[in-house]
Coordinates of C-alpha atoms in Angstrom, one line a residue:
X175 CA -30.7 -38.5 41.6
X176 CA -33.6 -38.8 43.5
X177 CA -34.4 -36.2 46.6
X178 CA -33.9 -38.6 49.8
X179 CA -37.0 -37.2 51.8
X180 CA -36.5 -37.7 55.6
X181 CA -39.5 -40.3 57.1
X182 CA -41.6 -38.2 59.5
X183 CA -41.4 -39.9 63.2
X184 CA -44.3 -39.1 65.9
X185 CA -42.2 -36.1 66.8
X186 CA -43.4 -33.7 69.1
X187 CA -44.8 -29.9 67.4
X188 CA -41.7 -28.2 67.5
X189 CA -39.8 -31.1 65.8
X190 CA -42.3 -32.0 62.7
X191 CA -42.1 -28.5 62.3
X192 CA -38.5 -28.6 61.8
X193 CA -38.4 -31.7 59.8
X194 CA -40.9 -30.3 57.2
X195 CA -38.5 -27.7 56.7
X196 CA -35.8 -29.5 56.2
X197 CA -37.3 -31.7 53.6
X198 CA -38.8 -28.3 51.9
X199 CA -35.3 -27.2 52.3
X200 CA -33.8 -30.5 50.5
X201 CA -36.8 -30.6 47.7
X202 CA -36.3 -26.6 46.9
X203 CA -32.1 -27.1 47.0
X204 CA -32.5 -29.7 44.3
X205 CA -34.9 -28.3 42.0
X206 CA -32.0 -24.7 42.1
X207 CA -29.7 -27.5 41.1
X208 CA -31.7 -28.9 38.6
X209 CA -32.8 -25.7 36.8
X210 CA -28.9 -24.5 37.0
X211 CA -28.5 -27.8 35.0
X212 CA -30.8 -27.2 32.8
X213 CA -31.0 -23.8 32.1
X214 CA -34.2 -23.3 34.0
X215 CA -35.1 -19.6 34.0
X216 CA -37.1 -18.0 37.0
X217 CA -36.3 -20.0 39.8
X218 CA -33.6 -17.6 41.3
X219 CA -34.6 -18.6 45.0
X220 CA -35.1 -22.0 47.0
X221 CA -38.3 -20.3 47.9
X222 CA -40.1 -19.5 44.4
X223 CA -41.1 -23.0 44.1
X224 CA -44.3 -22.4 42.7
X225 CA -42.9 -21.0 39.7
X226 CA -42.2 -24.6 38.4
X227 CA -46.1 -24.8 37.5
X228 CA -45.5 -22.1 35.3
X229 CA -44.8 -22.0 31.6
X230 CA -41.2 -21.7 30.9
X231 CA -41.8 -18.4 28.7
X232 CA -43.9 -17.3 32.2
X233 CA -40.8 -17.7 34.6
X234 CA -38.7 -16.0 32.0
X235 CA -41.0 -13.1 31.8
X236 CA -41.6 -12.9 35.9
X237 CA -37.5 -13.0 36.1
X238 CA -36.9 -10.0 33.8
X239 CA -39.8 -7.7 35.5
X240 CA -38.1 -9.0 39.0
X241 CA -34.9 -7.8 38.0
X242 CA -36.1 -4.8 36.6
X243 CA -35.5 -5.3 32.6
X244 CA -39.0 -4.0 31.4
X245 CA -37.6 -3.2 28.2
X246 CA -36.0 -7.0 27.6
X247 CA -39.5 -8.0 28.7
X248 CA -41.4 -5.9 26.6
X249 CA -39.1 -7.0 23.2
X250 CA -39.2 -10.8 24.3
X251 CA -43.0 -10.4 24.6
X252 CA -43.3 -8.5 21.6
X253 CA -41.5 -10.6 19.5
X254 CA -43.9 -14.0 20.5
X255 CA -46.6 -11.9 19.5
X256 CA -44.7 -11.4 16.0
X257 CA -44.1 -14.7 15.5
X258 CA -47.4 -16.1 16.6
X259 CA -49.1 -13.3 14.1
X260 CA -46.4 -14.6 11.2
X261 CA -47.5 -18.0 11.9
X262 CA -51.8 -17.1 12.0
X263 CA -50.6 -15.2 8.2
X264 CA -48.9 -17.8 6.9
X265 CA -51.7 -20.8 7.5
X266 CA -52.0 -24.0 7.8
X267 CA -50.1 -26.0 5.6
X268 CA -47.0 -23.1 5.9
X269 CA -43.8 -24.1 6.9
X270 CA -44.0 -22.0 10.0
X271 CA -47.2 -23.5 11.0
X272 CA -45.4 -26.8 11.1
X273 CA -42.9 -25.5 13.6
X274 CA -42.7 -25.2 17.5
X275 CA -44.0 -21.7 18.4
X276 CA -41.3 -19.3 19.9
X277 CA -42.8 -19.8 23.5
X278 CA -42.0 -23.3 23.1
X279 CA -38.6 -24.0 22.6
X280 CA -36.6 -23.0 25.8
X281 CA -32.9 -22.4 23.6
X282 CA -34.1 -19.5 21.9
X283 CA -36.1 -18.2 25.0
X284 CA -32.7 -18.9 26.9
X285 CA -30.6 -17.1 24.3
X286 CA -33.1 -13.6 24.3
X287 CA -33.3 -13.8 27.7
X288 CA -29.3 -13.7 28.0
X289 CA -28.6 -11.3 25.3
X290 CA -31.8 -8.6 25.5
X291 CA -30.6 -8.1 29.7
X292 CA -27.4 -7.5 28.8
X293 CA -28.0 -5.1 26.0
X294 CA -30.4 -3.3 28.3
X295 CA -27.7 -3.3 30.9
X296 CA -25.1 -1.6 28.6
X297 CA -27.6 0.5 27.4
X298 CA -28.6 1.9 30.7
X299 CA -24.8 2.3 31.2
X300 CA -24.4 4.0 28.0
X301 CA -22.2 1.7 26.4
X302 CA -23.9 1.0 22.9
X303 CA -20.8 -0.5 22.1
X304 CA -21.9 -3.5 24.4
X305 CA -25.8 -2.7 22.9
X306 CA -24.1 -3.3 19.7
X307 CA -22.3 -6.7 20.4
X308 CA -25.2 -8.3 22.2
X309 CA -27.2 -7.5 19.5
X310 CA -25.4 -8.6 16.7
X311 CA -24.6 -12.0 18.9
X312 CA -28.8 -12.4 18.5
X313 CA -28.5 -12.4 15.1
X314 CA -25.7 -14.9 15.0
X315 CA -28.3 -17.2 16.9
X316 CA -31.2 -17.1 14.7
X317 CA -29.0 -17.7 11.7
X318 CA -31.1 -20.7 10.4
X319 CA -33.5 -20.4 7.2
X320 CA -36.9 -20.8 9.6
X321 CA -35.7 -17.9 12.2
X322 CA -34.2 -15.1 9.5
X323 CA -36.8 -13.0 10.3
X324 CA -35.2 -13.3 14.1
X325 CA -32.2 -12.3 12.0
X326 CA -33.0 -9.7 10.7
X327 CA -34.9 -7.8 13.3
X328 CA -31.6 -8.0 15.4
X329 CA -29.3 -6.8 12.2
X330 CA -32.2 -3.9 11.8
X331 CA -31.5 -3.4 15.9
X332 CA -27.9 -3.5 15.7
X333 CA -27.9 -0.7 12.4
X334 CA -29.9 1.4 14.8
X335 CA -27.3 1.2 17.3
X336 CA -24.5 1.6 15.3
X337 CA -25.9 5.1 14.3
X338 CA -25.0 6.3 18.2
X339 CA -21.4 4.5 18.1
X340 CA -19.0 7.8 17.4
X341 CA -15.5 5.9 18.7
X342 CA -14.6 3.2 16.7
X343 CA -14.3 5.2 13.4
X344 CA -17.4 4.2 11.9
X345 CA -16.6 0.4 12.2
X346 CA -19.6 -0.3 13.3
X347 CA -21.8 1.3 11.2
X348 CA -20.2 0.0 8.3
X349 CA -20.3 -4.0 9.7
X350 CA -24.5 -2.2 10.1
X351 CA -24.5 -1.3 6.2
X352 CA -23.2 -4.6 5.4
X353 CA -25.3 -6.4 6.8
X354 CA -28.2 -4.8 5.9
X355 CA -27.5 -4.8 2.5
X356 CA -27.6 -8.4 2.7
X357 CA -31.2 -8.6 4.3
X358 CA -31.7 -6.0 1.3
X359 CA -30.5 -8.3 -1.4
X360 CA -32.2 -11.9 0.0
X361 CA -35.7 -9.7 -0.5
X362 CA -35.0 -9.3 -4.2
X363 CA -34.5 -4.8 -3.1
X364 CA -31.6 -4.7 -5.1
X365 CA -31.6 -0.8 -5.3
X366 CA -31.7 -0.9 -1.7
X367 CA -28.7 -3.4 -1.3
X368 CA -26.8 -0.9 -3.6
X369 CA -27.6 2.0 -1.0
X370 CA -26.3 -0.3 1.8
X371 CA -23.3 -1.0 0.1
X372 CA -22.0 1.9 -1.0
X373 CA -22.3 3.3 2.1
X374 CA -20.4 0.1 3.6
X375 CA -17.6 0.7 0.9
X376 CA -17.6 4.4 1.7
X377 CA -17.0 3.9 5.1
X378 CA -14.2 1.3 4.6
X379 CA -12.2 3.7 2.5
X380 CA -8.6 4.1 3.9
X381 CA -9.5 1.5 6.4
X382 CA -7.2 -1.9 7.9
X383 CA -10.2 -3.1 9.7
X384 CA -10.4 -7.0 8.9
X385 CA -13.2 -10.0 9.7
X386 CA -12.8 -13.2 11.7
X387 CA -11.0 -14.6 7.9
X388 CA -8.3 -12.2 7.9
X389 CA -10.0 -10.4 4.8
X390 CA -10.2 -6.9 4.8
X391 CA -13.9 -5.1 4.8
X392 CA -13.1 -2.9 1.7
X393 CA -12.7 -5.7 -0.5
X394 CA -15.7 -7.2 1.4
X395 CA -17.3 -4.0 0.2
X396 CA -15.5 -4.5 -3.5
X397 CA -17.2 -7.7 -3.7
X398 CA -20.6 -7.1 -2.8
X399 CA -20.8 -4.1 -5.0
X400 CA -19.5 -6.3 -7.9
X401 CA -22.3 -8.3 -7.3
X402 CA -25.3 -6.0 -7.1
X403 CA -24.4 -3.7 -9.7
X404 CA -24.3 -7.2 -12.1
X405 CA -27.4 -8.1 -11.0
X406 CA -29.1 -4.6 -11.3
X407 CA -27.5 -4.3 -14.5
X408 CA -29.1 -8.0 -15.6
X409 CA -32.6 -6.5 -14.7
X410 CA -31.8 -3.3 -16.8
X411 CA -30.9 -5.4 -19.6
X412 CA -34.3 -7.3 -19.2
X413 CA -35.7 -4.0 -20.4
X414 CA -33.3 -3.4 -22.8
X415 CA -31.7 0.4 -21.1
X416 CA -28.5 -0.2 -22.9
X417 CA -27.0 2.8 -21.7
X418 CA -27.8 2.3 -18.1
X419 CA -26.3 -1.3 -18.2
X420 CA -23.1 -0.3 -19.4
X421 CA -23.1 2.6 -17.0
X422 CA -23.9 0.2 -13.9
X423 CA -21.4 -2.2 -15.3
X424 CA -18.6 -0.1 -15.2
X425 CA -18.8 0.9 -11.4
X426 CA -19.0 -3.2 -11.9
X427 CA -15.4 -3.5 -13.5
X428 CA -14.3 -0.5 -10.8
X429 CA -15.4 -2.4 -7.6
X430 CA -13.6 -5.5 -9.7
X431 CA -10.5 -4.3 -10.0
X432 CA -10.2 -2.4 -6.5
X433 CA -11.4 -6.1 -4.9
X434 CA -8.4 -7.2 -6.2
X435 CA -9.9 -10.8 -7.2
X436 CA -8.6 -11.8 -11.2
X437 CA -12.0 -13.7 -11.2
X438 CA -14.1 -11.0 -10.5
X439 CA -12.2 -8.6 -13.0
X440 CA -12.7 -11.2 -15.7
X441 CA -16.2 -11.8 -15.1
X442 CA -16.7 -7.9 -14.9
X443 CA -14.7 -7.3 -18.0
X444 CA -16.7 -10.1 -19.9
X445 CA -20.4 -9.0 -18.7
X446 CA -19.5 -5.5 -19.9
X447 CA -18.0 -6.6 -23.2
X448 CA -21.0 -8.8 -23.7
X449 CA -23.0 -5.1 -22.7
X450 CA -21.6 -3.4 -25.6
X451 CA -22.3 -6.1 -27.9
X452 CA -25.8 -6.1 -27.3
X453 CA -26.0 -2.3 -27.3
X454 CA -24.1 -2.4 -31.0
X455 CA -26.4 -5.1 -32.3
X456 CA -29.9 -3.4 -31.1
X457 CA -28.2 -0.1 -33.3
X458 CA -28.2 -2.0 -36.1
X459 CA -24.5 -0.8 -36.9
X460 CA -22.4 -1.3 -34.8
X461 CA -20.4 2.0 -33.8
X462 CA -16.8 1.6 -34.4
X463 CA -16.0 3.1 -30.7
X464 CA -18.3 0.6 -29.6
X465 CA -16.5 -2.4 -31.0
X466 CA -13.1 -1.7 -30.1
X467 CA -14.2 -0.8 -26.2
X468 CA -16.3 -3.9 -26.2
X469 CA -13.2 -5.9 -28.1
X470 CA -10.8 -4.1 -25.2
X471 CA -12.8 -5.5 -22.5
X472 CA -13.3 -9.0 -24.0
X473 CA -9.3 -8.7 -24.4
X474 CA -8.9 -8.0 -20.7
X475 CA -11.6 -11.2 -20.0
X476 CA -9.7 -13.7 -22.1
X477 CA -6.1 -12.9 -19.7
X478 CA -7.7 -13.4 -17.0
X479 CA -9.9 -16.6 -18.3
X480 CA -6.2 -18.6 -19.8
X481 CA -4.3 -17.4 -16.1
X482 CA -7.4 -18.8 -14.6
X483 CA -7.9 -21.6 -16.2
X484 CA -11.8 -21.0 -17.6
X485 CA -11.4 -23.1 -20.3
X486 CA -15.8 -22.5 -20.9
X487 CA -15.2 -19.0 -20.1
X488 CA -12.1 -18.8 -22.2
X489 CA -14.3 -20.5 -25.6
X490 CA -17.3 -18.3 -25.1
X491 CA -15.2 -14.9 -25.1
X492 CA -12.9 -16.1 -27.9
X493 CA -16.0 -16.9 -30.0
X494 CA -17.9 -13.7 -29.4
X495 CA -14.7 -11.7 -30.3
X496 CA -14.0 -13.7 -33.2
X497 CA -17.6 -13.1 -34.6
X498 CA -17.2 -9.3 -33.4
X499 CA -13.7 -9.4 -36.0
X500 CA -15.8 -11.2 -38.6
X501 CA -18.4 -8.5 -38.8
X502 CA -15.3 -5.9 -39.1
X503 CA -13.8 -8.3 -41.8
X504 CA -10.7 -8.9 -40.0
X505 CA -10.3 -12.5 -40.9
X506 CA -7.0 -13.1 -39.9
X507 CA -8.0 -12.0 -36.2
X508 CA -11.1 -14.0 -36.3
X509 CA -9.5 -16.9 -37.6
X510 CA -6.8 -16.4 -34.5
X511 CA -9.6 -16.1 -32.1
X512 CA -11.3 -18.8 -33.4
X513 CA -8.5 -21.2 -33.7
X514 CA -8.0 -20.8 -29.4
X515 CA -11.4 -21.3 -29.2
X516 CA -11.1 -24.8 -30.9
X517 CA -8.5 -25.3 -28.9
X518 CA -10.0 -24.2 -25.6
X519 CA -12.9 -26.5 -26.1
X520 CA -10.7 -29.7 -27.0
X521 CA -9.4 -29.6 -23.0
X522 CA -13.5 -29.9 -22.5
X523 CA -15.6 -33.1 -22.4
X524 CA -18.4 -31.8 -24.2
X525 CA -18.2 -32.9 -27.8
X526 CA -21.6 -30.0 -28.8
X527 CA -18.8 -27.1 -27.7
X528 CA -16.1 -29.1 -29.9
X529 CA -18.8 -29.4 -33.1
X530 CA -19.4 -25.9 -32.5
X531 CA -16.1 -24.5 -32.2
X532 CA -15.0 -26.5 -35.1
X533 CA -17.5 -24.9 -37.7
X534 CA -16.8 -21.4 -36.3
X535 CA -13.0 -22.7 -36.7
X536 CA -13.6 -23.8 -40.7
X537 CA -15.9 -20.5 -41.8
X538 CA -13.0 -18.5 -40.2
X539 CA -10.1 -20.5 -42.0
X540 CA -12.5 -19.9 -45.5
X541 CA -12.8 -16.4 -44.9
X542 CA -9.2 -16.3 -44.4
X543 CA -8.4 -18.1 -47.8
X544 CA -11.1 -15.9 -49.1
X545 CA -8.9 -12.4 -48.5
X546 CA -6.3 -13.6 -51.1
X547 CA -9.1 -14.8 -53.6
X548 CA -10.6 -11.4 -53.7
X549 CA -7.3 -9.7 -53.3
X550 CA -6.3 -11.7 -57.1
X551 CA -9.8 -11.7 -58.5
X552 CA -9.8 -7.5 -57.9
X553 CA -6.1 -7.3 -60.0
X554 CA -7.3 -9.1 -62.8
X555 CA -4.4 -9.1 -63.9
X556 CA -3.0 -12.7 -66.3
X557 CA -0.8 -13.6 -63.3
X558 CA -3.1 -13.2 -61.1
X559 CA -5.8 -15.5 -63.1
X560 CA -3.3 -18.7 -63.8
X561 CA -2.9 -17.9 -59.7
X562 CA -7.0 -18.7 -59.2
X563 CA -7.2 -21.4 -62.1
X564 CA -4.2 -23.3 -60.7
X565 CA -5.0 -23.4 -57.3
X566 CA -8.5 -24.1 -58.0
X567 CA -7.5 -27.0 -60.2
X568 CA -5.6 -28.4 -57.3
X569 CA -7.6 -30.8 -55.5
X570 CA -4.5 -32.4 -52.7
X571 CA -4.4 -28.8 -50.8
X572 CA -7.8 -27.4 -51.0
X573 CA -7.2 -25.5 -47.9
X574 CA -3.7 -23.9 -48.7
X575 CA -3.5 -20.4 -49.1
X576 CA -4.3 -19.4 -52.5
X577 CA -1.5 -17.2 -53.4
X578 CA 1.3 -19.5 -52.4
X579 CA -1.0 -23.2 -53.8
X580 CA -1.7 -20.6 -56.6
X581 CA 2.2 -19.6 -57.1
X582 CA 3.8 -22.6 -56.7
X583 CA 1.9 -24.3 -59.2
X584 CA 2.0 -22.0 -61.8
X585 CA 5.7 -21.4 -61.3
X586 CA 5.7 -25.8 -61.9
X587 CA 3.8 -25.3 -65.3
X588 CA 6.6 -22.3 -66.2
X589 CA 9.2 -24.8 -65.4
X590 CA 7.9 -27.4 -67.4
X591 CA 7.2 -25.3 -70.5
X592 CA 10.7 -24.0 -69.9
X593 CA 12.1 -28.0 -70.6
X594 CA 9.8 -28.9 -73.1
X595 CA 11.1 -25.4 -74.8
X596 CA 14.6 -26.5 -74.2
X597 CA 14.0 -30.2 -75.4
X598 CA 12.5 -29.0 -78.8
X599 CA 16.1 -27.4 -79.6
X600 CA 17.6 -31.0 -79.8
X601 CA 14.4 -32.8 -81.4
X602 CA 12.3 -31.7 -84.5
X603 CA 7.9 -32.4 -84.5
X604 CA 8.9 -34.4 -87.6
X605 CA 10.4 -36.7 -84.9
X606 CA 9.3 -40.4 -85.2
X607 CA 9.8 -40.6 -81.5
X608 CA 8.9 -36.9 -80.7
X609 CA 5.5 -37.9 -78.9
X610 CA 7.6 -40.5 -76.8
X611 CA 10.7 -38.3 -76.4
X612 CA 7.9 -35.2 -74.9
X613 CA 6.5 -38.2 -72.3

């Protein structure tokens, strides 16, 4: 509402004077109101009117050296400057040129203003527990994609602080780690994220300590080591350190299975299997210890894929260890592993993976059939032979298995030269009828 000034009568001295106070009085008690309203900083007295003409960072500034927080003023005024240099490096053109500068937009000023007392306050009181919170509550506030570097200049504050926290049991200084490790990993220092991490997971070791979710911060810790190490171990695959990839990967499987996530484990299981693979094929012989720890592993995937559900998942690890059984020459296991492949992909709308699956399915089932071909063609033997001519002469079940196609129709030509034997007892060639009595 509008101030209701008083009209100024032909009063004597005494009483203009009065009524000029008053009205300075009503005009100063509503402007308190109104920067109480809307989070006006540095008007703290009826009497500081003046500081309205001032820039709202300006009153902020003047309240802080007022109240004595130099060092609040000095970060608040140090962090414009940052921004304000960020902005100049940046250019026109820049996202960050296109934004309000820091000075300008009175939430954020409010929330530093707020936070950066208080933290000086504890701080002064010796309760960096307090530092801590207020801290970390900055960080919460610049959150957004445009203020990150807000972010994480509060996180880098808060890891400092959580160095001089020795009552909590290093809860703290773990949350610290975390977080760090994040501002680590969003600037592509994996290495660095790792460091973070491991520290975070050392320090949550034996520990009940939970977040806002419920979940507890060594499986937190499980997680994001999980991650990195997969991603460090992608980059180390770029250049082909085989060794160190399946090293890395490993700790991978080991954070995997601690995290207690089936996911997780699968995925770790499956990148390391996949690791061993590549490692056997860039030997150009594939080790036999090699195989059967990368066929172990890709084992442990496909569980976890079928409980799961990962029916793409599920295909690509049945394929890779049926062509891992086909190099061996265990058909019958590729031709399994193959077969729930075919399968897997049949849940799938995607009619490539089907095709695909399918000719992996057929080559498998032929190598199959092949193992009894060879098995006869290496006796030699006459049994053998009417085996391999019979069933090859068969054309209504091309696909049956050799030996018993092979068996059963031979065993059919033994029964039939068995009644035409039996037949000629009772009826001599000379025969008028003998070519109609042998139809």
């Amino acid at each position: 509402s509008i101030v209701s000034l008083k009209p100024l009568p032909p009063f004597s001295t005494g009483e203009l004077q009065r009524s000029l106070l008053e009205n300075c009085f009503s005009i100063s008690t509503y402007l308190v109101r109104w920067r109480t309203e809307c989070r006006l900083k540095g008007l703290k007295s009826p009497f500081l009117i003046p500081s309205c003409r001032n820039s709202y960072k300006k009153n902020i500034c003047i309240d802080m050296l007022r109240q004595g927080y130099h060092k609040s003023f000095s970060e608040l005024f140090t962090l414009i400057q940052k921004w304000n240099a960020l902005r100049e490096a940046a250019g026109p053109g820049s996202a960050i040129w296109q934004q309000e500068s820091l000075e300008e937009q009175p939430d954020k000023l409010d929330q530093l203003y707020h936070f950066l007392t208080r933290a000086e306050a504890a701080q002064r009181a010796g309760n960096y527990e307090e530092v801590y919170n207020n801290q970390l509550n900055l960080a919460y506030c610049f959150n957004d994609s445009e203020d990150k570097w807000l972010r994480n200049y509060f996180y880098e504050q808060c890891f400092n602080t959580a160095q001089l926290i020795k009552i909590d049991g290093g809860k703290k200084e773990a949350q610290a780690h975390a977080n760090m490790g994040l501002i680590s990993e969003e600037q592509g220092d994996i290495m660095k994220a790792v460091e973070h991490y491991e520290a975070f997971y050392e320090l949550t070791l034996g520990s009940t300590w939970t977040d806002e979710t419920g979940r507890t911060y060594n499986s937190l810790a499980c997680e994001h080591l999980w991650k990195t190490y997969t991603v460090l171990a992608d980059k180390m695959l770029e250049d082909k350190q085989y060794q160190q990839v399946i090293k890395t990967l490993k700790k991978a499987l080991k954070m995997a299975k601690e995290g207690g996530d089936m996911k997780m484990e699968g995925e770790a299981a499956y990148c390391l299997g996949l690791a061993y693979h590549f490692a056997g094929e860039e030997q150009a012989a594939i080790p036999v210890r090699k195989v059967a720890e990368t066929v172990t592993h890709l084992e442990e995937f496909v569980k976890v894929a079928e409980n799961a559900h990962l029916s793409r998942s599920l295909v690509d690890a049945c394929i890779l260890l049926g062509n891992l059984c086909n190099e061996r020459g265990h058909y019958n296991e590729a031709f399994e592993y193959f077969s729930r492949a075919f399968e897997a992909a049949n849940t799938l709308s995607s009619l490539p993976l089907v095709d695909e699956t399918k000719t992996y399915y057929g080559i498998a089932r032929a190598h199959k059939m092949m193992v009894a071909v060879n098995s006869h063609t290496e006796a030699a033997d006459l049994v053998s032979m009417r085996y391999l001519l019979a069933w090859k002469e068969s054309r209504s079940d091309v696909c049956a298995d050799p030996l018993t196609a092979g068996e059963a129709l031979v065993m059919k030509h033994i029964s039939r030269l068995k009644e035409e034997s039996s037949f000629n007892q009772f009826c001599s060639p000379s025969c008028e009828g003998h070519s109609q009595c042998l139809q």
